Every structure is written in C-alpha cells, then in structure tokens.
Short mmCIF file of C-alpha atoms in Angstrom, two decimals:
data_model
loop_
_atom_site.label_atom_id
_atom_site.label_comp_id
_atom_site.label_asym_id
_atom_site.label_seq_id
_atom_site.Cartn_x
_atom_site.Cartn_y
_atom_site.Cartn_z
CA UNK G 155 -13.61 -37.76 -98.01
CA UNK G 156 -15.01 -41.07 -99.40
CA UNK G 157 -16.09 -44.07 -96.65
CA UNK G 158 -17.72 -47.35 -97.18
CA UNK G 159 -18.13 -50.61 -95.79
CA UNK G 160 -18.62 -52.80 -98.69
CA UNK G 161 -19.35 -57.21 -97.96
CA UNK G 162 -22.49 -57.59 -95.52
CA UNK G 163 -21.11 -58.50 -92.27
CA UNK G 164 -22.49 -61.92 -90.52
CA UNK G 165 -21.37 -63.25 -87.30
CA UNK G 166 -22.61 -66.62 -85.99
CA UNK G 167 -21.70 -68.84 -83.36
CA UNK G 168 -21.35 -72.09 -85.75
CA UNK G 169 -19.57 -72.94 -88.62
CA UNK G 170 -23.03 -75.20 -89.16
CA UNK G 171 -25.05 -72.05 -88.60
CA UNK G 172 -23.72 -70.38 -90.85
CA UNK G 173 -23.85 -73.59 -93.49
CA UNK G 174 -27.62 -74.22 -92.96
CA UNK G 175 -28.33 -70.18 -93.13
CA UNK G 176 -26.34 -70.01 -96.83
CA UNK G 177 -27.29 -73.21 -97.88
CA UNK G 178 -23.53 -74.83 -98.74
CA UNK G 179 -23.77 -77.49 -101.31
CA UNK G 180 -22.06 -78.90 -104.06
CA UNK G 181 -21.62 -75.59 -105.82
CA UNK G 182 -19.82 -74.27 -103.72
CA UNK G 183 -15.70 -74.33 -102.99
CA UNK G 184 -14.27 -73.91 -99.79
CA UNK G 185 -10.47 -72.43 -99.61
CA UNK G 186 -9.45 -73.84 -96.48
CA UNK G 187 -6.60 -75.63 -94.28
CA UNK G 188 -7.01 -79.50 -93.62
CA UNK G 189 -6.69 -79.08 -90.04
CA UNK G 190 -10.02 -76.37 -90.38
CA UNK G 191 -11.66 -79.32 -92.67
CA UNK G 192 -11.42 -81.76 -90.03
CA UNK G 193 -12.07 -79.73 -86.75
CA UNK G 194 -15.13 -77.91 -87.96
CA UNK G 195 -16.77 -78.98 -91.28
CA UNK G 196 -15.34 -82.49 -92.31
CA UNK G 197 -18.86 -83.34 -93.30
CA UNK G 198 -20.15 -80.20 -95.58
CA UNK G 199 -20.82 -81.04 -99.17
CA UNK G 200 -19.14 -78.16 -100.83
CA UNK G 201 -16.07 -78.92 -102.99
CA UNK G 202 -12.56 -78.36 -100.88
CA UNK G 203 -8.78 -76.75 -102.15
CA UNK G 204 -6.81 -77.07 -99.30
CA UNK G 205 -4.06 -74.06 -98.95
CA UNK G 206 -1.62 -76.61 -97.63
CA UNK G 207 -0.83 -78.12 -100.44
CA UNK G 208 0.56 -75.47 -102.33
CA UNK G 209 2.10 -73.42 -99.27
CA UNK G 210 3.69 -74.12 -95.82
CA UNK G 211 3.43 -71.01 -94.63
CA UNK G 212 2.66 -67.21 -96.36
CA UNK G 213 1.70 -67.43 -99.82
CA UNK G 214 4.11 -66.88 -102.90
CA UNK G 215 3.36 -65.42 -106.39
CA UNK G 216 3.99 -68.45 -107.47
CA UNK G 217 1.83 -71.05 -105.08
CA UNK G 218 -0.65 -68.46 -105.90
CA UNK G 219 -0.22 -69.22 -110.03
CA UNK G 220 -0.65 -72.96 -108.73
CA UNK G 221 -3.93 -72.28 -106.91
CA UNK G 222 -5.26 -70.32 -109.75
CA UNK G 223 -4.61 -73.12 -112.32
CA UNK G 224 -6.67 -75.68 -110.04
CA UNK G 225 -9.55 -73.19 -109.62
CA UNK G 226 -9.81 -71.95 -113.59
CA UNK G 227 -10.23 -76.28 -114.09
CA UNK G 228 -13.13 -76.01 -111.09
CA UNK G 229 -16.88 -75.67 -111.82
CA UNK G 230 -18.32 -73.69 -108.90
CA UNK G 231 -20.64 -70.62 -107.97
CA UNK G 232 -19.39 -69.42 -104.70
CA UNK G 233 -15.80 -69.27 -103.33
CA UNK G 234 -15.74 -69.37 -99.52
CA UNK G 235 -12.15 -68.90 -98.17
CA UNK G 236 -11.95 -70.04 -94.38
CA UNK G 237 -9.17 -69.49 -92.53
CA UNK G 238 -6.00 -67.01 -91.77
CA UNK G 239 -5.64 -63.66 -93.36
CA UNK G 240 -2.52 -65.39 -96.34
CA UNK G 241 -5.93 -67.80 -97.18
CA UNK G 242 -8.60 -64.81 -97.32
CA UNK G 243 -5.99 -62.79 -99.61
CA UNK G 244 -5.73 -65.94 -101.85
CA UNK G 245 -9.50 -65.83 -102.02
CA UNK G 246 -9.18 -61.93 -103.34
CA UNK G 247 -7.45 -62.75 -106.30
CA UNK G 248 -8.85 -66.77 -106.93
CA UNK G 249 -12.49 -65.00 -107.70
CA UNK G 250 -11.51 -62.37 -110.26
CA UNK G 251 -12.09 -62.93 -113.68
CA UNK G 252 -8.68 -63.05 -115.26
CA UNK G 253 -6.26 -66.04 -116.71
CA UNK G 254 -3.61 -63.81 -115.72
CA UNK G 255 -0.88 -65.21 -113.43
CA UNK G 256 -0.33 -63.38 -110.32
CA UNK G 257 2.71 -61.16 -111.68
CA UNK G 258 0.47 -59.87 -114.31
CA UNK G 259 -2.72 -58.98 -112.04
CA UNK G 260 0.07 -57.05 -109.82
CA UNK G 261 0.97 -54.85 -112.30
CA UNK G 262 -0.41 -51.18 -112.38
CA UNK G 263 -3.92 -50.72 -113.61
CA UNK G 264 -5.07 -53.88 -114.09
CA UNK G 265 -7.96 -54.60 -112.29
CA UNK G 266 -10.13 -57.33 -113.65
CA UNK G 267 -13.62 -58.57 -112.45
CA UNK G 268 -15.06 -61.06 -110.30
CA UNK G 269 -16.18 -64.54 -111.39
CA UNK G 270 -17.59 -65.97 -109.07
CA UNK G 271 -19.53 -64.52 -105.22
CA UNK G 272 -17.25 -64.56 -102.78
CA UNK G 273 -17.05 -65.42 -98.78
CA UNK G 274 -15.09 -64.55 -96.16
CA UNK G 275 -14.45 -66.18 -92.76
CA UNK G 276 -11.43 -65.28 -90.33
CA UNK G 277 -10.42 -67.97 -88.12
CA UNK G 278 -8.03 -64.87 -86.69
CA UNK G 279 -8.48 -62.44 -85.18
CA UNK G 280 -6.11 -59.78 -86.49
CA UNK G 281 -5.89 -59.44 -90.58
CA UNK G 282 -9.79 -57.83 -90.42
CA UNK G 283 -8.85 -58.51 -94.55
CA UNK G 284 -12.32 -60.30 -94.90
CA UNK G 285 -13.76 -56.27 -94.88
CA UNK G 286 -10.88 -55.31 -97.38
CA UNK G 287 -9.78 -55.71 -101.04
CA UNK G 288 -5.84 -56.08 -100.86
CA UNK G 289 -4.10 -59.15 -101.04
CA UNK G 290 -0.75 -59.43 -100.50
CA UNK G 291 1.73 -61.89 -101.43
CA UNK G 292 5.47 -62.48 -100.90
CA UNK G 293 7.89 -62.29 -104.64
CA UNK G 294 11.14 -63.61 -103.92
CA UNK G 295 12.48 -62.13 -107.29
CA UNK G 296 11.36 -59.18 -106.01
CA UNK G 297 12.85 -59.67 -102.50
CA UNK G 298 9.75 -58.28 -100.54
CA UNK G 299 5.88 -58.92 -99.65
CA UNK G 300 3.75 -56.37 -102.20
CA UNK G 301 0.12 -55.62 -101.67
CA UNK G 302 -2.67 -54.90 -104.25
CA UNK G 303 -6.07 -53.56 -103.72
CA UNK G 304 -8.43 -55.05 -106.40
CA UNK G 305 -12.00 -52.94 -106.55
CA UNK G 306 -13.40 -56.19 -107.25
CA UNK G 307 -11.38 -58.21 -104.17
CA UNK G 308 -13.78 -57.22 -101.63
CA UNK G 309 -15.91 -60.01 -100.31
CA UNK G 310 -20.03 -60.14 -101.03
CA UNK G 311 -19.98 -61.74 -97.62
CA UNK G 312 -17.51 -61.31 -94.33
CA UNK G 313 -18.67 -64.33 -91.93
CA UNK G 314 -17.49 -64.23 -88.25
CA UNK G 315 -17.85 -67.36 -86.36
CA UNK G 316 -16.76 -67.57 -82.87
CA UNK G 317 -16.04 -71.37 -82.74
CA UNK G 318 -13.39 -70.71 -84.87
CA UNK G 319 -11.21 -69.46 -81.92
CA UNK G 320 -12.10 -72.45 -80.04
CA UNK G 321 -9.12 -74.29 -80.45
CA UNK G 322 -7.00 -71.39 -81.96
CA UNK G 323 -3.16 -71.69 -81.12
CA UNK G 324 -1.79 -69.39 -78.84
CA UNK G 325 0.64 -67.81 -80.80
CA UNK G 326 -1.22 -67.56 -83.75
CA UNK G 327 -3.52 -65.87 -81.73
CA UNK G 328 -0.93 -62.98 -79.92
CA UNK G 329 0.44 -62.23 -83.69
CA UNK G 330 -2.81 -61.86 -85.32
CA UNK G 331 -4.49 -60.03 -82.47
CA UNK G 332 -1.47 -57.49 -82.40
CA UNK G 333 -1.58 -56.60 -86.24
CA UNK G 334 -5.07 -55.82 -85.97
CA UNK G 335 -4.05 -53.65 -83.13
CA UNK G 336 -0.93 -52.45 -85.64
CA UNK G 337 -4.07 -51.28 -87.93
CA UNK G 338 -6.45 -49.39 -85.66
CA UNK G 339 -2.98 -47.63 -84.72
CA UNK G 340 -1.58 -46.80 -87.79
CA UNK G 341 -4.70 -45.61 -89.90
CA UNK G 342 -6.12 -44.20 -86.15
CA UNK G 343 -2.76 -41.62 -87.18
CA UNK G 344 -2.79 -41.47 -91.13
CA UNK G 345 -3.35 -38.73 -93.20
CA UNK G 346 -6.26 -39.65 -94.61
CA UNK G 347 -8.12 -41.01 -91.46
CA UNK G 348 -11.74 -39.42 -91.18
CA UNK G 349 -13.93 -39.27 -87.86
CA UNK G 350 -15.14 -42.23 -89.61
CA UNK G 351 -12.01 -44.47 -89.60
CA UNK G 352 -11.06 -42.76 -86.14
CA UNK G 353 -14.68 -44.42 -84.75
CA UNK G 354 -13.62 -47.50 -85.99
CA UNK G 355 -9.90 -47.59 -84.68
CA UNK G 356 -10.27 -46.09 -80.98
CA UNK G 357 -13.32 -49.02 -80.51
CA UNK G 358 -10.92 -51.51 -81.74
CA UNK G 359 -7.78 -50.14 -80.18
CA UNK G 360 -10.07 -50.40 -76.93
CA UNK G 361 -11.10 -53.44 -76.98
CA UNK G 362 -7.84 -54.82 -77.73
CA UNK G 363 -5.69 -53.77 -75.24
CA UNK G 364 -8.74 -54.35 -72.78
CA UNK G 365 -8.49 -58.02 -73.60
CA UNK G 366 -4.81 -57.65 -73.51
CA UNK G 367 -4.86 -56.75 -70.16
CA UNK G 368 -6.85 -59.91 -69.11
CA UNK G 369 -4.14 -62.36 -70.53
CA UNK G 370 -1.86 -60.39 -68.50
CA UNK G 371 -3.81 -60.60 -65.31
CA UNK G 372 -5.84 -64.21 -65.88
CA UNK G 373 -3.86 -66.02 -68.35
CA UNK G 374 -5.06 -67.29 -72.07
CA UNK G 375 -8.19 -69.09 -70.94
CA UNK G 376 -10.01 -65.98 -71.30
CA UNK G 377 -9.57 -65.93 -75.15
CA UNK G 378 -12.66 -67.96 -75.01
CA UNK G 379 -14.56 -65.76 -73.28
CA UNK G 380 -13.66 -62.80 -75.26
CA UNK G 381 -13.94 -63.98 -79.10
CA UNK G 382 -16.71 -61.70 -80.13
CA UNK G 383 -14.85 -58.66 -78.85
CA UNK G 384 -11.70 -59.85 -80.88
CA UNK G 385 -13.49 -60.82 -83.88
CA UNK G 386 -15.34 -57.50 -83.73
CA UNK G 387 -12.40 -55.65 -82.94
CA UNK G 388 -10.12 -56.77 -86.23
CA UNK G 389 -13.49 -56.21 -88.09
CA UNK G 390 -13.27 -52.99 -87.33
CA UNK G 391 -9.97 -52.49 -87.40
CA UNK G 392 -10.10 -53.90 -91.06
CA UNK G 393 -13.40 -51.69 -92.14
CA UNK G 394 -10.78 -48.69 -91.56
CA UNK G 395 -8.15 -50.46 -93.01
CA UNK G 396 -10.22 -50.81 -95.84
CA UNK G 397 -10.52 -46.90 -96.32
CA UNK G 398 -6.74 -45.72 -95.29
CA UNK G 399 -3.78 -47.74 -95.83
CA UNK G 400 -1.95 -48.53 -93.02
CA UNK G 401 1.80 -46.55 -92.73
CA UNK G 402 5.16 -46.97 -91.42
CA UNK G 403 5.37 -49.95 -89.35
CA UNK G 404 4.15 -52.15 -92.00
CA UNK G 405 6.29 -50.74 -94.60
CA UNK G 406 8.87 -52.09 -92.34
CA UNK G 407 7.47 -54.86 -91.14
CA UNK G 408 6.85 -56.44 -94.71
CA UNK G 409 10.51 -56.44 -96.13
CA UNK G 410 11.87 -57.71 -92.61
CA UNK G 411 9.14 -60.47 -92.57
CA UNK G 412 9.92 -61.09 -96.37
CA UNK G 413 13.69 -61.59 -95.86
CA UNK G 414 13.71 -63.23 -92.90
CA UNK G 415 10.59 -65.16 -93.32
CA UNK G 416 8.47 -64.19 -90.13
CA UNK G 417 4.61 -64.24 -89.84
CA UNK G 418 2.88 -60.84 -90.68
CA UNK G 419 1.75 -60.11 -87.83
CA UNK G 420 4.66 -61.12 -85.54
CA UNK G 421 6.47 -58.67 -87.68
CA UNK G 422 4.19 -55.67 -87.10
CA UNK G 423 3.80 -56.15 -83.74
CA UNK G 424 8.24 -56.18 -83.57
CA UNK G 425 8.16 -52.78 -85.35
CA UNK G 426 5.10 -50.89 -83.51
CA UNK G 427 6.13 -49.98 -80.36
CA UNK G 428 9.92 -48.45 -82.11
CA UNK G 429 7.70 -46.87 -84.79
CA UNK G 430 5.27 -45.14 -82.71
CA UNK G 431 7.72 -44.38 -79.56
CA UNK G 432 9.79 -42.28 -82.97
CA UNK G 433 6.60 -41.12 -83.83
CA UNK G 434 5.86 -39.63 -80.07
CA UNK G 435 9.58 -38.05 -79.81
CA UNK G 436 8.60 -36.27 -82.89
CA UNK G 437 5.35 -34.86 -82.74
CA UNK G 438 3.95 -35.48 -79.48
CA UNK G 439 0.83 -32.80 -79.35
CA UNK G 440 -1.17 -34.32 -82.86
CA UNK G 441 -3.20 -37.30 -82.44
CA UNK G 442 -0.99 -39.99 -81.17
CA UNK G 443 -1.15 -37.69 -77.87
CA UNK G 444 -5.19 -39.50 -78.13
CA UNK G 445 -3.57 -42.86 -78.41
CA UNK G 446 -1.63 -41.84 -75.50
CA UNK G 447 -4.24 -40.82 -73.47
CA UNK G 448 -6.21 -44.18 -74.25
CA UNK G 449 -3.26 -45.95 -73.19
CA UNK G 450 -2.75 -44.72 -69.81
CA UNK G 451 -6.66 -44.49 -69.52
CA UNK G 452 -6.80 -48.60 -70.23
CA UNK G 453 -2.93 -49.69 -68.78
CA UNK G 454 -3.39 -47.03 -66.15
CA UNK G 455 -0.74 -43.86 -65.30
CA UNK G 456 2.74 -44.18 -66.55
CA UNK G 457 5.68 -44.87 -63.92
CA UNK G 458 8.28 -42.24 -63.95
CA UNK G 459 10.13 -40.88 -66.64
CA UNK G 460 7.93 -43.49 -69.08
CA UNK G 461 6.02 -42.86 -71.78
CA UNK G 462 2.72 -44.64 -73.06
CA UNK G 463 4.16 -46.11 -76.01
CA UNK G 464 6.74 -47.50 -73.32
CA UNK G 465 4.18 -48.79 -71.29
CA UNK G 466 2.21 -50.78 -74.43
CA UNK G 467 5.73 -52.11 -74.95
CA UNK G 468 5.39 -53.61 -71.46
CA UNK G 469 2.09 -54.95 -72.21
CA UNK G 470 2.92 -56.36 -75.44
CA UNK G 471 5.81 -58.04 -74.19
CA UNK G 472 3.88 -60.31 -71.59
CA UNK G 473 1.09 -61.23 -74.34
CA UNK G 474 2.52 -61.10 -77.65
CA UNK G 475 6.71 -62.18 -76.87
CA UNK G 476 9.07 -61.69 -79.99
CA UNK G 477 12.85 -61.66 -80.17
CA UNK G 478 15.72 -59.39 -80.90
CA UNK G 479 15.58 -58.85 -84.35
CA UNK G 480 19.02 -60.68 -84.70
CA UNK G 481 17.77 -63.81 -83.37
CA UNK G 482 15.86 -63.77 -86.81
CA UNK G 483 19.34 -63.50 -88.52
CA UNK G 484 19.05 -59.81 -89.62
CA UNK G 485 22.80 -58.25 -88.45
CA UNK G 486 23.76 -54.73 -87.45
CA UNK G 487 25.65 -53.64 -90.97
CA UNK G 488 21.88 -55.19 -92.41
CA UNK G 489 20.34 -52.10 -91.56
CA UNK G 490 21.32 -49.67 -94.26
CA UNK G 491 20.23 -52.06 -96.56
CA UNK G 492 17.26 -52.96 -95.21
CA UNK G 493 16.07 -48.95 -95.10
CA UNK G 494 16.90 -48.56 -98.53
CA UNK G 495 14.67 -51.33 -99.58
CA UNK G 496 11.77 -50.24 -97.33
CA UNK G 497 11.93 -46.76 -99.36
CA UNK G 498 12.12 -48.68 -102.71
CA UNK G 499 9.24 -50.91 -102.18
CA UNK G 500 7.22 -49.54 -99.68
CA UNK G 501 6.51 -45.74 -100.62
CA UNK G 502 2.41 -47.03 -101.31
CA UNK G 503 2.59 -47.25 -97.02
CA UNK G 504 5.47 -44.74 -95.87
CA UNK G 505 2.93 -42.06 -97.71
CA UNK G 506 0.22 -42.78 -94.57
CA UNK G 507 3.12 -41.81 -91.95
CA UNK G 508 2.14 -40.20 -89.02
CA UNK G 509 4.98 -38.16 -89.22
CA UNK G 510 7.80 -38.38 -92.06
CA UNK G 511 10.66 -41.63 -91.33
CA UNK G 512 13.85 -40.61 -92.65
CA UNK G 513 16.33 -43.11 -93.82
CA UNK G 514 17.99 -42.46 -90.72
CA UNK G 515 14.84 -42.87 -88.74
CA UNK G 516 14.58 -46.45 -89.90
CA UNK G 517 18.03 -47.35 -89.46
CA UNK G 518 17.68 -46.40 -86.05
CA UNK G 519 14.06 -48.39 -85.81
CA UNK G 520 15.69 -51.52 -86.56
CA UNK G 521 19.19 -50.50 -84.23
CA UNK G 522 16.59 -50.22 -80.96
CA UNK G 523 15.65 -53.99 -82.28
CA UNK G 524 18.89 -55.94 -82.69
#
C-alpha cells in the first residue's frame, strides 16, 4: 500500500490574498477563462492565455496542441491554471517539458518532466484534479475522452479560494459538486482503496450530501455559506482520487459524455445512481453496505421497499436534474455499441469495479436511462 498527498494545499478567502502571499508578477502565466479575468483579477500583472480561445467547451487533443504551441513561444516561471477541472488538466500537460503534441505524450510510457512550477486553483467544486496528476482530454479520432496520469502533472501548489464560488453558476455548480461525490464513491469501493483513501472519501461523501440536503430544504443561497465545506470536500475527494482510480461509472460516463458531448460531471452524476443501485443488487454485504448506512444515516430511513442508492437518486434528482439519456440523442439499439466501446477504451477504470460489470450489465445501465 503506497499513499501520498503530493502539491501543498492553500486555501484563502481572496484571489488577492493569495496574489500578495505568492507574489504574482510578470513572470508568471495565468491559464484562465476571460469571464475569471474580469470578475476576480482583471488587474494582476502576470501574463494571461485565456482557455476560451482555443475551446468552447471540454478540451480536445487538438486545442490542447494549440495551447501548447502558444506556451513553448512564452517566457515564464510559474504556470497558474485558474479555473474548471478541463483548465487545471490543460495546466498538467502545458508545464511538462516535452515538444511533443498531445497524441504523443498519451502514448504508453512516456512521461516527460516539468518545466516550469506549477499552480492550481479550482473555481469548482467537484474535479478535486488540482491534488491529482491525470489529465484528460476528449480524441474524436479516437471516439472517446482518455485520461493520463503524468508523475510530473501534479501541482507544486493546490490553491482554494472561496470567492471563487461567489458568483459560480448553478449548474456548473450541481455537475461539479456531484462528480466529486462520483469520486469519494467510487474509490470509497475500489480495490485498491486503503483506510487512508476510505478517511478521505466517507468525510467528503459526508459533507456532500450534508450540503445536498440544504439545497433541498433552503434552496441555492446556501452555496455561499457552505464553500469551504465543498472546496474541502472535492479536495479530498481528489487526494483519494489521486491514489485509486476511480471505476465503473466513469468508464461509462466518459464515452457517453464523449459521443454525445455532455459535461463530465453531468455525465457521472447520470450513471451513479444505475451503477451503484447494480452494484448493491450484487453484492450487498461488502462495503457499499457502509455507503448505505451513511446514506440513510444523512437522508434519514428508507421508505418501504427502497433502497439507499434509491433514496440518493431522490436527492440527486432535486439538486443535480439531468435527462433521459435519449434526450441527449443516444437511442435504444445504441446500447450494444456503446458497451462494447466502454470495454475497449475504458478497461484502465472498469479494473477499480466494485464488483465486475458485464457487457450485459452495462447494456442494462444505460436501458434504466433511456
């Protein structure tokens, strides 16, 4: 058993606070968004790449190869990536030494250095990928999203700030809240979890659904109120990601958001509640039966002839809403196809199963959906 928690973690209140304690300057670059830029640090003197002009929405191999030309032309010491979990994986691979193009770093056992130090802020609260070395990246020749772990992609630095979530969109919130939920879950019930990783994934599972339950009851003003516990929660939730992979439902999750073009974590949060409920049916007396217990300790006893993972579905559906799955244009004949793919592409993930998924299994997992 191996565990480590490698960037030093900082968590401020500021985005200034955190400028004046690093001393940001000139030599610095800041991977960002525009609308970031203008809300919170429109007047720092670090050098700026803004994401949005080389994607509209997750990033490509290729609008990767586009931000890697601009940075290799850059003079800079420290990279500091603000911003959504597709900016902070872009960060991961713009600081490695390499003139590589992102096809080449993907390929087995390549794993160059880093150039420059490197900073991470979430302006999430879900990805916890600030605390975590893979990057992953959508390759339409490919037909699916592919993650890497690079030993060198792991941030010097993982910067919380909590008036990032000031003005954070709803829905961006709900999907990136309920992946990092997806990831205390999932490595909570891999194979290689350790007391370690479980510590980490039962506090953040906690404090999740805790907040959870106060959007249900008071509405989305408290997000506010809460943003240390969700910042610290998808910390945590990535400092065990960081050590296990996750399983299952993002194995799924990452061809269905790849073909039909749906936000990570909208997509893991569609596929957890099938995943685990097949999970429960299975092998109901191993761990998940602690999930289950935490469930009905936080939600509160299960009505009749329901289950836990029934009752999260409940709860999920009043704070993070998603469609049927062929709303997203996936139809019922897709299925087969989509299984197959999910076993051809995904076997680094369907390895951390709780419990084996047959083909079958996840042909039914995306019937339940359609």
């Amino acid at each position: 058993m191996e565990f480590a928690i490698r960037p030093r973690i900082h968590d401020y209140d500021t985005f200034a606070a955190f400028e004046q304690a690093h001393a940001v300057g000139s030599r610095d670059l800041i991977l960002t968004q525009r609308f970031l830029h203008e809300t919170f640090f429109s007047q720092t003197q670090a050098q700026t790449l803004f994401y949005d002009d080389y994607c509209d929405g997750e990033p490509t191999d290729k609008a990767v190869d586009a931000m890697l030309t601009e940075v290799r032309s850059r003079d800079f010491d420290r990279l500091i990536a603000i911003g959504g979990g597709s900016i902070l994986d872009c960060a991961k691979v713009l600081a490695l030494d390499s003139d590589d193009t992102v096809a080449s770093l993907f390929a087995p056992d390549v794993q160059p250095g880093r150039k420059v130090e490197l900073f991470l802020s979430p302006t999430t609260c879900g990805t916890g990928c600030e605390v975590t070395c893979v990057s992953v990246f959508d390759f339409p020749e490919v037909g699916s999203k592919i993650g890497k772990g690079f030993n060198a992609g792991f941030a010097d630095h993982a910067v919380l700030i909590d008036e990032f979530l000031s003005n954070i969109p709803y829905p961006v919130f709900a999907r990136s809240s309920a992946d990092a939920l997806v990831h205390a879950l999932e490595i909570y019930l891999a194979p290689g979890a350790s007391v370690y990783t479980d510590m980490f994934c039962l506090a953040a599972t906690r404090s999740i659904l805790q907040g959870y339950v106060r959007i249900a009851g008071l509405g989305p003003g408290v997000i506010q109120e809460d943003a240390k516990a969700y910042l610290a929660a998808s910390n945590m939730a990535g400092i065990a990601l960081a050590n296990v992979l996750a399983g299952g439902v993002h194995a799924i999750a990452m061809h269905f958001g790849s073909e039909h073009h749906v936000p990570h974590g909208e997509a893991t949060r569609l596929f957890l509640p099938p995943v685990f409920k097949t999970y429960y049916s299975k092998a109901p007396t191993g761990k998940i039966a602690d999930i289950a217990q935490l469930i009905e300790e936080i939600l509160g006893p299960c009505g009749s002839g329901q289950t836990p993972f029934e009752a999260l579905d409940v709860l999920l559906s009043k704070v993070v809403p998603t469609r049927r799955l062929s709303e997203y244009g996936m139809n019922m004949g897709d299925a087969d196809r989509y299984a197959d793919k999910v076993i051809e592409t995904q076997q680094r993930l369907l390895v951390n199963n709780y419990t084996p998924l047959s083909k079958a299994d996840i042909v039914q997992i995306y019937s339940q959906l359609m």
